[in-house]
PDB file of C-alpha atoms in Angstrom:
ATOM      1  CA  UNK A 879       6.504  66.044  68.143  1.00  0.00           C
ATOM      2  CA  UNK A 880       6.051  67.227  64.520  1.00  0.00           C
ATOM      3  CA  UNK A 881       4.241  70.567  63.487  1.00  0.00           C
ATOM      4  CA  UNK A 882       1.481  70.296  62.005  1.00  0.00           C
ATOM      5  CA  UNK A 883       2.272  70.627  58.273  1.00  0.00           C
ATOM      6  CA  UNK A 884       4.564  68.145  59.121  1.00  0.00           C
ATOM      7  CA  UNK A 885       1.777  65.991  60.276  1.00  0.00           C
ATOM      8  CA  UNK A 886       0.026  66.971  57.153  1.00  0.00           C
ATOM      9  CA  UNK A 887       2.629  66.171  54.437  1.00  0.00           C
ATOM     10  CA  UNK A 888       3.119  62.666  56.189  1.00  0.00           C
ATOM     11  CA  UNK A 889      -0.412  61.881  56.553  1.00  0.00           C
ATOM     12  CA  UNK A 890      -2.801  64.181  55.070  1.00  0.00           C
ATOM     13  CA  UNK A 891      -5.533  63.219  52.814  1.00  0.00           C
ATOM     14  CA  UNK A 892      -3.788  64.280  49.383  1.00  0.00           C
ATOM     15  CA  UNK A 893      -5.645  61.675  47.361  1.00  0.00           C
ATOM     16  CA  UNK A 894      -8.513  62.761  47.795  1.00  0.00           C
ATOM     17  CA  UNK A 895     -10.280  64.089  43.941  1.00  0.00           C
ATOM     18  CA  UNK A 896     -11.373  67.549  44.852  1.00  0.00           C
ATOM     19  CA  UNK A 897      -7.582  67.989  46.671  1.00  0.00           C
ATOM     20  CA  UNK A 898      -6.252  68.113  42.719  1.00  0.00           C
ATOM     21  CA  UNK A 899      -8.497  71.355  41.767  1.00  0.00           C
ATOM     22  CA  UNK A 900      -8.469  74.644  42.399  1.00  0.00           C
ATOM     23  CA  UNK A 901     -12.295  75.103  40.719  1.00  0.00           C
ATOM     24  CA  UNK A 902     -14.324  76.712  43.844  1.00  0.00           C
ATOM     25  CA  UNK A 903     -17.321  74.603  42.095  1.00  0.00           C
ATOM     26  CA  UNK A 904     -16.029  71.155  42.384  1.00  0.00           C
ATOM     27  CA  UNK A 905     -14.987  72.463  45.567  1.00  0.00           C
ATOM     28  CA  UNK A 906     -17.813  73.642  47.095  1.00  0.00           C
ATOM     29  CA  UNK A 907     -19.684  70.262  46.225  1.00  0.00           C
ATOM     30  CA  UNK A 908     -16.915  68.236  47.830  1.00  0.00           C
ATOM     31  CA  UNK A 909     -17.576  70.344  51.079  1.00  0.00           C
ATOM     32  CA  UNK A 910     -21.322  70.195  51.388  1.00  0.00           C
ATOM     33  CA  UNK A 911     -20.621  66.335  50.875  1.00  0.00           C
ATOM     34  CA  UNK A 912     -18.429  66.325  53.759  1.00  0.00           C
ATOM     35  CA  UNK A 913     -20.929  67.991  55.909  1.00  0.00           C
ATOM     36  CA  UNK A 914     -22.007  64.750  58.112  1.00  0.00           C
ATOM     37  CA  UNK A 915     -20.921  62.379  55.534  1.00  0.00           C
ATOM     38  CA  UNK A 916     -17.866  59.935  56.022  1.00  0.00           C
ATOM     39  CA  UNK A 917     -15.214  60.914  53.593  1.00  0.00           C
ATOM     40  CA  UNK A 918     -14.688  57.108  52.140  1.00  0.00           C
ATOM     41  CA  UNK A 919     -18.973  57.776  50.879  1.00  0.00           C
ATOM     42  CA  UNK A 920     -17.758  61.525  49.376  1.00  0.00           C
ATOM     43  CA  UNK A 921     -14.880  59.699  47.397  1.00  0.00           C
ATOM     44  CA  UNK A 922     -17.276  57.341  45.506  1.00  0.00           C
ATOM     45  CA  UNK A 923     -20.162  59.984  44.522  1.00  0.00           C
ATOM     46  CA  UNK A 924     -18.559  63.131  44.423  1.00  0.00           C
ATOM     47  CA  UNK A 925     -16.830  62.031  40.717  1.00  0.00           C
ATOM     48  CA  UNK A 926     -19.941  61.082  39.102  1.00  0.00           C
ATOM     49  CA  UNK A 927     -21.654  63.661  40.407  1.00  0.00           C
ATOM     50  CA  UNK A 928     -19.221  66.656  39.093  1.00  0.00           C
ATOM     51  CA  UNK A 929     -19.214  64.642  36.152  1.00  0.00           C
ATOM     52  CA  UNK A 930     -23.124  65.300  35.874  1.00  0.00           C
ATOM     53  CA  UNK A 931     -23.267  68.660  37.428  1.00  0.00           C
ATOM     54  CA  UNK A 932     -19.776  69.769  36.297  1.00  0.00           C
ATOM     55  CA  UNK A 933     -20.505  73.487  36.335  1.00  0.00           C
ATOM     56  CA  UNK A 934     -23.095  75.594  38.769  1.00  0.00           C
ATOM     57  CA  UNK A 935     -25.314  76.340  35.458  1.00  0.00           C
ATOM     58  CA  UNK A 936     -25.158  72.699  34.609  1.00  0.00           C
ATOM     59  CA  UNK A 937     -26.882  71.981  38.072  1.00  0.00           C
ATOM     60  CA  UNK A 938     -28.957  75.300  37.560  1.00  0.00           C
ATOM     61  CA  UNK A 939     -30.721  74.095  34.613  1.00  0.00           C
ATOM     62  CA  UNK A 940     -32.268  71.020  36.011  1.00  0.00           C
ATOM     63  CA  UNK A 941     -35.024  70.736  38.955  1.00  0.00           C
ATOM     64  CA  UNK A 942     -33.916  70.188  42.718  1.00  0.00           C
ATOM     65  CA  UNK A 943     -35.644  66.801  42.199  1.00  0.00           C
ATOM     66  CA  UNK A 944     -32.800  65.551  39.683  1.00  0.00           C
ATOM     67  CA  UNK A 945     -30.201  66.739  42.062  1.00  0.00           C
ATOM     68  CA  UNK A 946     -31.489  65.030  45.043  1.00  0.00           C
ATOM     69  CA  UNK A 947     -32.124  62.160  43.131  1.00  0.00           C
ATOM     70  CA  UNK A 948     -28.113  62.391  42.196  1.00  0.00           C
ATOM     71  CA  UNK A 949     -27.062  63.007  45.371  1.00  0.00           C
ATOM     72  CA  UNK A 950     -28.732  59.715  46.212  1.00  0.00           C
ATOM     73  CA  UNK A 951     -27.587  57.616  49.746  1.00  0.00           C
ATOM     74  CA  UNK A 952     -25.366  60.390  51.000  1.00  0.00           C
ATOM     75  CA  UNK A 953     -27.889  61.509  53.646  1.00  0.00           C
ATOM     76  CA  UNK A 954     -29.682  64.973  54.194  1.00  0.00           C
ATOM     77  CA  UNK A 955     -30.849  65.811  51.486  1.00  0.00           C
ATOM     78  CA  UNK A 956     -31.692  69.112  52.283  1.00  0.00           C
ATOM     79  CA  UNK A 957     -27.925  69.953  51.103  1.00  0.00           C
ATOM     80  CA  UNK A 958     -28.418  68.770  47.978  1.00  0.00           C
ATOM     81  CA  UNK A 959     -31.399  71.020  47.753  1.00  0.00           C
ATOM     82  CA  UNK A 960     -29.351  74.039  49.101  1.00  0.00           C
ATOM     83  CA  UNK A 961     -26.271  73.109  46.883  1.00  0.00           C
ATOM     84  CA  UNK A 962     -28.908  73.166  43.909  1.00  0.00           C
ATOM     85  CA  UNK A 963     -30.068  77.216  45.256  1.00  0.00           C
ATOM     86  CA  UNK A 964     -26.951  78.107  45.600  1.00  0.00           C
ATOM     87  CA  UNK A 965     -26.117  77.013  41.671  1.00  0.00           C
ATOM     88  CA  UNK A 966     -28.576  79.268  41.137  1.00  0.00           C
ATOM     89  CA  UNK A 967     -27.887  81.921  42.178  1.00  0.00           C
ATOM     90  CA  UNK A 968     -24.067  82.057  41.104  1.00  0.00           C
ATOM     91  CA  UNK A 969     -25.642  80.614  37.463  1.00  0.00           C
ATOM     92  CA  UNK A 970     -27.799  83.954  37.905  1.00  0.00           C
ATOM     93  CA  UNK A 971     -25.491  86.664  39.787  1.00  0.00           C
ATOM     94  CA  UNK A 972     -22.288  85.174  39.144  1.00  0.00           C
ATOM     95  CA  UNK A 973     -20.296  84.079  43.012  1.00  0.00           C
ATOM     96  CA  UNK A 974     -20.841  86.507  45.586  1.00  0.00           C
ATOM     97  CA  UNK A 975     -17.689  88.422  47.648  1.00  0.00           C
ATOM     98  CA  UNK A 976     -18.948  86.732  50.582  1.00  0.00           C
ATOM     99  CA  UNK A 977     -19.351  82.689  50.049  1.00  0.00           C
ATOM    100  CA  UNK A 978     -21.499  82.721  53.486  1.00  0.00           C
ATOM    101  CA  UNK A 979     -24.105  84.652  51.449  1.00  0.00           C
ATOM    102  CA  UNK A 980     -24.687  81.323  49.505  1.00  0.00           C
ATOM    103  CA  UNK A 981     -27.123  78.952  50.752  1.00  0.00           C
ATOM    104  CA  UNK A 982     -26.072  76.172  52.968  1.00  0.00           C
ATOM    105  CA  UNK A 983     -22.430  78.006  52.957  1.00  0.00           C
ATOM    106  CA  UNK A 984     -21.419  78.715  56.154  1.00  0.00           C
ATOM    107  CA  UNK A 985     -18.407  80.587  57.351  1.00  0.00           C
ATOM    108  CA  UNK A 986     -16.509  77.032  57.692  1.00  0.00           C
ATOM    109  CA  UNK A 987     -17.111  76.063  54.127  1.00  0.00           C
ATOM    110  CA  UNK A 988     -16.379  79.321  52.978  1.00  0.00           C
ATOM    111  CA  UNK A 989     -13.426  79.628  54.193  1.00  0.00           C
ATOM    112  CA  UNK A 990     -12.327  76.181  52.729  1.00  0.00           C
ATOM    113  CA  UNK A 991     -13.457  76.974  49.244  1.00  0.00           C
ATOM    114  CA  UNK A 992     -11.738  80.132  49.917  1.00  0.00           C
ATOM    115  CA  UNK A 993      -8.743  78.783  51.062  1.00  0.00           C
ATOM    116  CA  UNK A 994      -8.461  75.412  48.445  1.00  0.00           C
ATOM    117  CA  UNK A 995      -9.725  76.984  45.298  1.00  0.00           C
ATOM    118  CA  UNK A 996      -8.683  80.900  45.474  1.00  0.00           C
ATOM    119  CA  UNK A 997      -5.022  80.435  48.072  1.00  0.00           C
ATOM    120  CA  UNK A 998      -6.683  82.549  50.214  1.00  0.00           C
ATOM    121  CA  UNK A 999      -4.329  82.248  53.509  1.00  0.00           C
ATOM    122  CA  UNK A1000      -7.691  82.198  56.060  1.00  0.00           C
ATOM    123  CA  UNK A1001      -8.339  79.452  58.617  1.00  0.00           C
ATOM    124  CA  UNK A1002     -11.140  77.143  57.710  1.00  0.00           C
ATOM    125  CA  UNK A1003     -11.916  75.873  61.519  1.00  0.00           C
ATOM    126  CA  UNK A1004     -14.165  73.337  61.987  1.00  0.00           C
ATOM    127  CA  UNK A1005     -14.940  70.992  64.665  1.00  0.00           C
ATOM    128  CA  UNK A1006     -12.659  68.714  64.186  1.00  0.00           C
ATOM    129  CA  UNK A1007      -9.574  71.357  63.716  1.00  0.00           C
ATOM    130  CA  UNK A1008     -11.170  73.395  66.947  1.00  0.00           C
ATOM    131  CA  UNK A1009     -10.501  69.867  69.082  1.00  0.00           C
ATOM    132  CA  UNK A1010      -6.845  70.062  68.185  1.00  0.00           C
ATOM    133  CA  UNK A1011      -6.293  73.435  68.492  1.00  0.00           C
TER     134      UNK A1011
END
């Protein structure tokens, strides 16, 4: 049976847009996408949508109206809305030591942006990973 990362390299999602950064914006929306949302729905808005709100101060300066309104037919809004506080406050304070201290950033996600944008070597264990583990 192969290892994991052996798994991974044969079958692993490295297509995916938001695989090819190492931004922890661009990152951070990608995960609050994936929160509840298929990942074939993520792949079709998540370009526009950087391209719109490329930068947290980009999404900062408009109203959480105009980001909800982006975010359009992914579902649950409310993390668009949290998405748009938390822009504001790293537009404001710059990004906190601990991610969890954003809204809607939980210890998962934080550990992913964590992980995919900084090389941080910490487990990002969701539900999915906690079933095969």
């Amino acid at each position: 049976m192969p290892t994991l990362v052996e798994w991974y390299a044969a079958h692993g999602r490295h297509e995916l847009p938001w695989r090819a950064t190492r931004d922890r914006w661009s990152v951070l929306v990608s995960e609050v996408m994936l929160h509840q949302t298929q990942v074939p729905r993520v792949v079709n808005a998540w370009p526009a949508f950087i391209r719109r709100y490329p930068t947290p101060e980009a999404m900062a300066a408009t109203s959480a109206g105009d980001v909800i309104r982006a975010w359009g037919r992914l579902g649950y809004p409310r993390r668009a809305r949290w998405l748009w506080e938390a822009a504001g406050v790293i537009a404001r304070d710059g990004w906190p030591d601990d991610l969890a201290a954003l809204p809607g950033v939980g210890v998962y996600t934080a550990a992913a942006i964590r992980a995919q944008a900084d090389g941080a070597d910490v487990p990002a264990v969701e539900v999915n990973i906690r079933r095969v583990v």
